[in-house]
Amino acid sequence: MDLSVADTGGDGPPVLLLHGLAGSSRELMATARGLADASRVLLLDQRGHGASTRRPADLSRQAFVDDVIAVVECLAPGRSVALVGQSMGAHTAFLVAEARPDLVDRLVMLEGHAGAGEGPEAAAALGAYFASWPVPFADEQRARAFLGESPLTSAWIADLERTPDGLRPRFDADVMRRTLEAVHEPRWAEWERLSVPTLAVFAEHGMFTSEQQDELLARRPSTRRADLADASHDAHLDGFDAWVATLREFLGAGTR
């Protein structure tokens, strides 16, 4: 099992960024640059994504958690990190923080949740969508013609792998489906046991209803909340300035 990690270097307190489903560390590079003056930023391609092992045998949530623990222990030995995740990455992040609070000094969840998702039908539908991509794309223009224009599709296109026969995504549709099925299982017990300082960030046009947002905070009242106006589920892409400002404020608060 290979894990790909980018490291901005430096002597600042370490921050580990975790991307969402069907993404990679590439889409969080701008966030890393926004923090690099004050932090050493690590960016992990989670298993099944990016330059990490594409088809891992184990796609359980525990396997994703164990990967993050291994990265922290290897690259920041004797240190605790600020753990920041978006969507699936936020789900991984809070499970890590609950399991190993000694490794995590604070947690930021962008558009993440601990409750049940839409179930296997939604995961199957998303897997079918990824399987429908007519890959390889001949070039970026063909990819954009199929995927459309949005910050998210631009991130997907920027991350396409150049192969001898064209451009291909750095993930497989069936792996994404199986990964999402596990993310959709409720993890309230872990959420309620979480002990590290936590910021939940929601986007105005994000994935979660106001009732879902309220339940997350009601089940763990010590959680701080921030809301990003005019942003989507992928607020790190389309609400970037507000996202980075929110992140810097929380990571800079208190003593690290």
Tab-separated table of C-alpha atoms in Angstrom:
chain	number	residue	atom	x	y	z
A	1	MET	CA	0.000	0.000	0.000
A	2	ASP	CA	1.541	3.295	-1.145
A	3	LEU	CA	0.499	6.693	0.191
A	4	SER	CA	1.449	9.925	-1.559
A	5	VAL	CA	2.071	12.936	0.694
A	6	ALA	CA	3.116	16.461	-0.288
A	7	ASP	CA	4.965	18.521	2.317
A	8	THR	CA	5.410	22.303	2.217
A	9	GLY	CA	8.230	22.040	4.760
A	10	GLY	CA	9.170	24.628	7.322
A	11	ASP	CA	9.279	24.721	11.094
A	12	GLY	CA	5.711	25.839	11.754
A	13	PRO	CA	3.139	23.710	13.560
A	14	PRO	CA	2.030	20.842	11.316
A	15	VAL	CA	-1.313	20.834	9.527
A	16	LEU	CA	-2.584	17.796	7.594
A	17	LEU	CA	-5.139	18.371	4.814
A	18	LEU	CA	-7.530	15.641	3.644
A	19	HIS	CA	-9.436	15.967	0.354
A	20	GLY	CA	-12.921	14.685	-0.427
A	21	LEU	CA	-14.191	11.736	-2.458
A	22	ALA	CA	-12.872	11.534	-6.046
A	23	GLY	CA	-10.444	14.352	-5.319
A	24	SER	CA	-6.775	14.509	-4.469
A	25	SER	CA	-4.330	16.682	-2.596
A	26	ARG	CA	-3.976	18.821	-5.720
A	27	GLU	CA	-7.297	20.580	-5.056
A	28	LEU	CA	-6.075	21.634	-1.608
A	29	MET	CA	-2.739	23.060	-2.787
A	30	ALA	CA	-4.162	26.586	-2.772
A	31	THR	CA	-5.343	26.069	0.812
A	32	ALA	CA	-1.846	24.851	1.697
A	33	ARG	CA	-0.312	27.996	0.197
A	34	GLY	CA	-2.738	30.055	2.251
A	35	LEU	CA	-1.359	28.483	5.431
A	36	ALA	CA	2.302	27.958	4.523
A	37	ASP	CA	3.573	31.213	6.019
A	38	ALA	CA	2.622	30.026	9.510
A	39	SER	CA	2.425	26.223	9.253
A	40	ARG	CA	4.107	23.175	7.841
A	41	VAL	CA	1.367	21.707	5.654
A	42	LEU	CA	1.084	18.032	4.724
A	43	LEU	CA	-1.340	16.934	1.995
A	44	LEU	CA	-2.311	13.268	1.731
A	45	ASP	CA	-3.792	11.517	-1.278
A	46	GLN	CA	-6.130	9.161	0.546
A	47	ARG	CA	-6.155	5.514	-0.533
A	48	GLY	CA	-7.860	4.965	-3.886
A	49	HIS	CA	-7.158	8.572	-4.907
A	50	GLY	CA	-4.482	10.639	-6.599
A	51	ALA	CA	-1.002	9.123	-6.580
A	52	SER	CA	-1.710	6.704	-3.728
A	53	THR	CA	-2.594	3.055	-4.344
A	54	ARG	CA	-5.490	3.155	-6.775
A	55	ARG	CA	-7.224	-0.139	-5.929
A	56	PRO	CA	-6.569	-0.959	-2.269
A	57	ALA	CA	-8.079	-4.171	-0.983
A	58	ASP	CA	-9.413	-2.491	2.152
A	59	LEU	CA	-11.768	0.483	1.767
A	60	SER	CA	-13.108	0.481	5.307
A	61	ARG	CA	-13.197	3.663	7.301
A	62	GLN	CA	-10.672	2.094	9.677
A	63	ALA	CA	-8.202	1.661	6.825
A	64	PHE	CA	-8.448	5.368	5.964
A	65	VAL	CA	-7.998	6.241	9.648
A	66	ASP	CA	-4.969	3.993	9.956
A	67	ASP	CA	-3.379	5.664	6.926
A	68	VAL	CA	-3.645	9.106	8.521
A	69	ILE	CA	-2.255	7.827	11.811
A	70	ALA	CA	0.699	6.294	9.956
A	71	VAL	CA	1.391	9.558	8.104
A	72	VAL	CA	1.328	11.636	11.291
A	73	GLU	CA	3.531	9.230	13.197
A	74	CYS	CA	6.013	9.020	10.313
A	75	LEU	CA	6.210	12.651	9.201
A	76	ALA	CA	5.482	14.499	12.453
A	77	PRO	CA	6.911	12.162	15.105
A	78	GLY	CA	6.311	13.354	18.626
A	79	ARG	CA	4.032	16.148	17.382
A	80	SER	CA	0.303	16.630	17.251
A	81	VAL	CA	-1.228	18.073	14.100
A	82	ALA	CA	-4.139	20.234	13.122
A	83	LEU	CA	-6.316	17.955	11.011
A	84	VAL	CA	-8.391	19.605	8.272
A	85	GLY	CA	-10.737	17.698	5.969
A	86	GLN	CA	-13.410	18.392	3.382
A	87	SER	CA	-16.438	16.099	2.897
A	88	MET	CA	-15.130	12.514	2.983
A	89	GLY	CA	-11.833	13.929	4.237
A	90	ALA	CA	-13.676	15.587	7.121
A	91	HIS	CA	-15.276	12.238	7.951
A	92	THR	CA	-11.861	10.568	7.998
A	93	ALA	CA	-10.451	13.435	10.059
A	94	PHE	CA	-12.944	13.296	12.900
A	95	LEU	CA	-12.618	9.523	13.168
A	96	VAL	CA	-8.838	9.941	13.471
A	97	ALA	CA	-9.237	12.661	16.084
A	98	GLU	CA	-11.594	10.496	18.134
A	99	ALA	CA	-9.365	7.435	17.925
A	100	ARG	CA	-6.063	9.230	18.537
A	101	PRO	CA	-6.582	12.563	20.306
A	102	ASP	CA	-2.894	12.453	21.251
A	103	LEU	CA	-2.053	13.029	17.573
A	104	VAL	CA	-4.581	15.801	16.860
A	105	ASP	CA	-4.578	19.159	18.632
A	106	ARG	CA	-7.510	20.589	16.703
A	107	LEU	CA	-9.910	19.560	13.983
A	108	VAL	CA	-11.601	21.403	11.120
A	109	MET	CA	-14.442	19.781	9.180
A	110	LEU	CA	-15.495	21.524	5.976
A	111	GLU	CA	-18.875	20.202	4.854
A	112	GLY	CA	-18.486	17.002	6.856
A	113	HIS	CA	-20.968	15.120	9.014
A	114	ALA	CA	-21.245	12.131	11.355
A	115	GLY	CA	-24.811	11.109	10.553
A	116	ALA	CA	-26.116	8.614	8.028
A	117	GLY	CA	-25.811	9.668	4.419
A	118	GLU	CA	-28.221	8.907	1.629
A	119	GLY	CA	-27.386	5.211	1.653
A	120	PRO	CA	-26.154	2.689	-0.910
A	121	GLU	CA	-28.490	3.991	-3.614
A	122	ALA	CA	-26.748	7.387	-3.601
A	123	ALA	CA	-23.324	5.740	-3.604
A	124	ALA	CA	-24.370	3.542	-6.519
A	125	ALA	CA	-25.669	6.542	-8.445
A	126	LEU	CA	-22.430	8.445	-7.971
A	127	GLY	CA	-20.421	5.379	-8.966
A	128	ALA	CA	-22.535	5.037	-12.103
A	129	TYR	CA	-21.899	8.688	-12.937
A	130	PHE	CA	-18.135	8.250	-12.679
A	131	ALA	CA	-18.371	5.053	-14.745
A	132	SER	CA	-20.206	7.016	-17.456
A	133	TRP	CA	-17.217	9.254	-18.167
A	134	PRO	CA	-16.099	8.522	-21.756
A	135	VAL	CA	-12.461	8.043	-20.841
A	136	PRO	CA	-9.839	8.454	-21.938
A	137	PHE	CA	-10.545	12.045	-22.876
A	138	ALA	CA	-8.529	13.115	-25.902
A	139	ASP	CA	-7.661	16.448	-24.282
A	140	GLU	CA	-8.836	18.933	-21.661
A	141	GLN	CA	-11.285	20.518	-24.098
A	142	ARG	CA	-13.068	17.186	-24.579
A	143	ALA	CA	-13.085	16.623	-20.832
A	144	ARG	CA	-14.633	20.025	-20.217
A	145	ALA	CA	-17.235	19.496	-22.922
A	146	PHE	CA	-18.429	16.389	-21.071
A	147	LEU	CA	-17.966	17.493	-17.452
A	148	GLY	CA	-19.122	21.086	-17.824
A	149	GLU	CA	-17.952	24.299	-16.212
A	150	SER	CA	-17.658	24.538	-12.446
A	151	PRO	CA	-14.897	24.887	-9.854
A	152	LEU	CA	-15.262	21.181	-9.062
A	153	THR	CA	-15.038	20.004	-12.668
A	154	SER	CA	-12.048	22.297	-13.192
A	155	ALA	CA	-10.368	20.561	-10.263
A	156	TRP	CA	-11.185	17.141	-11.744
A	157	ILE	CA	-9.801	18.195	-15.127
A	158	ALA	CA	-6.619	19.626	-13.610
A	159	ASP	CA	-6.082	16.303	-11.849
A	160	LEU	CA	-6.526	14.054	-14.893
A	161	GLU	CA	-3.609	11.719	-15.487
A	162	ARG	CA	-1.854	12.006	-18.840
A	163	THR	CA	-1.496	8.524	-20.321
A	164	PRO	CA	-0.372	7.408	-23.815
A	165	ASP	CA	-3.995	7.055	-24.898
A	166	GLY	CA	-5.378	10.242	-23.338
A	167	LEU	CA	-6.485	11.777	-20.051
A	168	ARG	CA	-7.870	9.536	-17.324
A	169	PRO	CA	-9.169	10.212	-13.796
A	170	ARG	CA	-6.912	9.192	-10.921
A	171	PHE	CA	-9.641	7.042	-9.376
A	172	ASP	CA	-11.888	4.132	-10.319
A	173	ALA	CA	-15.673	4.399	-10.212
A	174	ASP	CA	-16.257	1.186	-8.272
A	175	VAL	CA	-13.690	2.167	-5.646
A	176	MET	CA	-15.470	5.487	-5.175
A	177	ARG	CA	-18.824	3.725	-4.764
A	178	ARG	CA	-17.505	1.313	-2.143
A	179	THR	CA	-15.714	4.110	-0.277
A	180	LEU	CA	-18.842	6.256	-0.167
A	181	GLU	CA	-20.979	3.405	1.102
A	182	ALA	CA	-18.813	3.251	4.222
A	183	VAL	CA	-18.865	7.041	4.670
A	184	HIS	CA	-22.670	6.980	4.639
A	185	GLU	CA	-22.874	4.801	7.735
A	186	PRO	CA	-23.707	6.820	10.902
A	187	ARG	CA	-20.844	7.394	13.345
A	188	TRP	CA	-22.561	9.309	16.129
A	189	ALA	CA	-20.847	7.408	18.943
A	190	GLU	CA	-17.421	8.514	17.710
A	191	TRP	CA	-18.628	12.067	17.174
A	192	GLU	CA	-20.003	12.349	20.694
A	193	ARG	CA	-16.767	10.957	22.184
A	194	LEU	CA	-14.608	13.431	20.273
A	195	SER	CA	-12.497	15.458	22.714
A	196	VAL	CA	-10.315	17.776	20.616
A	197	PRO	CA	-11.260	21.409	19.797
A	198	THR	CA	-13.376	21.225	16.656
A	199	LEU	CA	-14.664	23.674	14.057
A	200	ALA	CA	-17.525	22.606	11.772
A	201	VAL	CA	-17.686	24.733	8.621
A	202	PHE	CA	-20.836	24.743	6.503
A	203	ALA	CA	-21.419	26.385	3.130
A	204	GLU	CA	-24.553	28.374	2.336
A	205	HIS	CA	-25.251	26.160	-0.692
A	206	GLY	CA	-23.687	23.015	0.742
A	207	MET	CA	-24.801	19.423	1.054
A	208	PHE	CA	-26.431	19.472	4.476
A	209	THR	CA	-29.842	20.762	5.513
A	210	SER	CA	-30.183	23.170	8.413
A	211	GLU	CA	-31.657	20.309	10.453
A	212	GLN	CA	-28.615	18.135	9.770
A	213	GLN	CA	-26.281	20.960	10.665
A	214	ASP	CA	-28.135	21.640	13.900
A	215	GLU	CA	-28.116	17.971	14.878
A	216	LEU	CA	-24.359	17.730	14.439
A	217	LEU	CA	-23.805	20.600	16.862
A	218	ALA	CA	-26.557	19.559	19.277
A	219	ARG	CA	-24.924	16.143	19.699
A	220	ARG	CA	-21.617	17.819	20.547
A	221	PRO	CA	-22.332	21.325	21.921
A	222	SER	CA	-18.665	22.223	22.386
A	223	THR	CA	-18.197	22.297	18.603
A	224	ARG	CA	-17.551	25.715	17.088
A	225	ARG	CA	-19.390	26.592	13.900
A	226	ALA	CA	-18.609	28.804	10.910
A	227	ASP	CA	-20.748	29.475	7.841
A	228	LEU	CA	-19.452	30.460	4.408
A	229	ALA	CA	-21.778	32.644	2.340
A	230	ASP	CA	-22.216	32.103	-1.396
A	231	ALA	CA	-20.247	28.847	-1.347
A	232	SER	CA	-21.028	25.236	-2.245
A	233	HIS	CA	-20.090	21.857	-0.813
A	234	ASP	CA	-16.711	22.497	-2.458
A	235	ALA	CA	-16.189	25.776	-0.636
A	236	HIS	CA	-12.422	25.302	-0.649
A	237	LEU	CA	-12.751	25.907	-4.396
A	238	ASP	CA	-15.604	28.392	-4.833
A	239	GLY	CA	-15.465	30.167	-1.451
A	240	PHE	CA	-11.711	30.165	-1.140
A	241	ASP	CA	-11.005	33.543	0.461
A	242	ALA	CA	-13.589	33.114	3.223
A	243	TRP	CA	-12.525	29.507	3.732
A	244	VAL	CA	-8.844	30.321	4.206
A	245	ALA	CA	-9.614	33.276	6.464
A	246	THR	CA	-11.837	31.061	8.628
A	247	LEU	CA	-9.209	28.340	8.720
A	248	ARG	CA	-6.372	30.695	9.624
A	249	GLU	CA	-8.395	32.265	12.422
A	250	PHE	CA	-9.208	28.907	13.998
A	251	LEU	CA	-5.741	27.410	13.587
A	252	GLY	CA	-4.165	30.540	14.991
A	253	ALA	CA	-6.428	30.628	18.049
A	254	GLY	CA	-4.945	29.469	21.331
A	255	THR	CA	-1.526	27.966	21.826
A	256	ARG	CA	-0.176	25.312	19.450
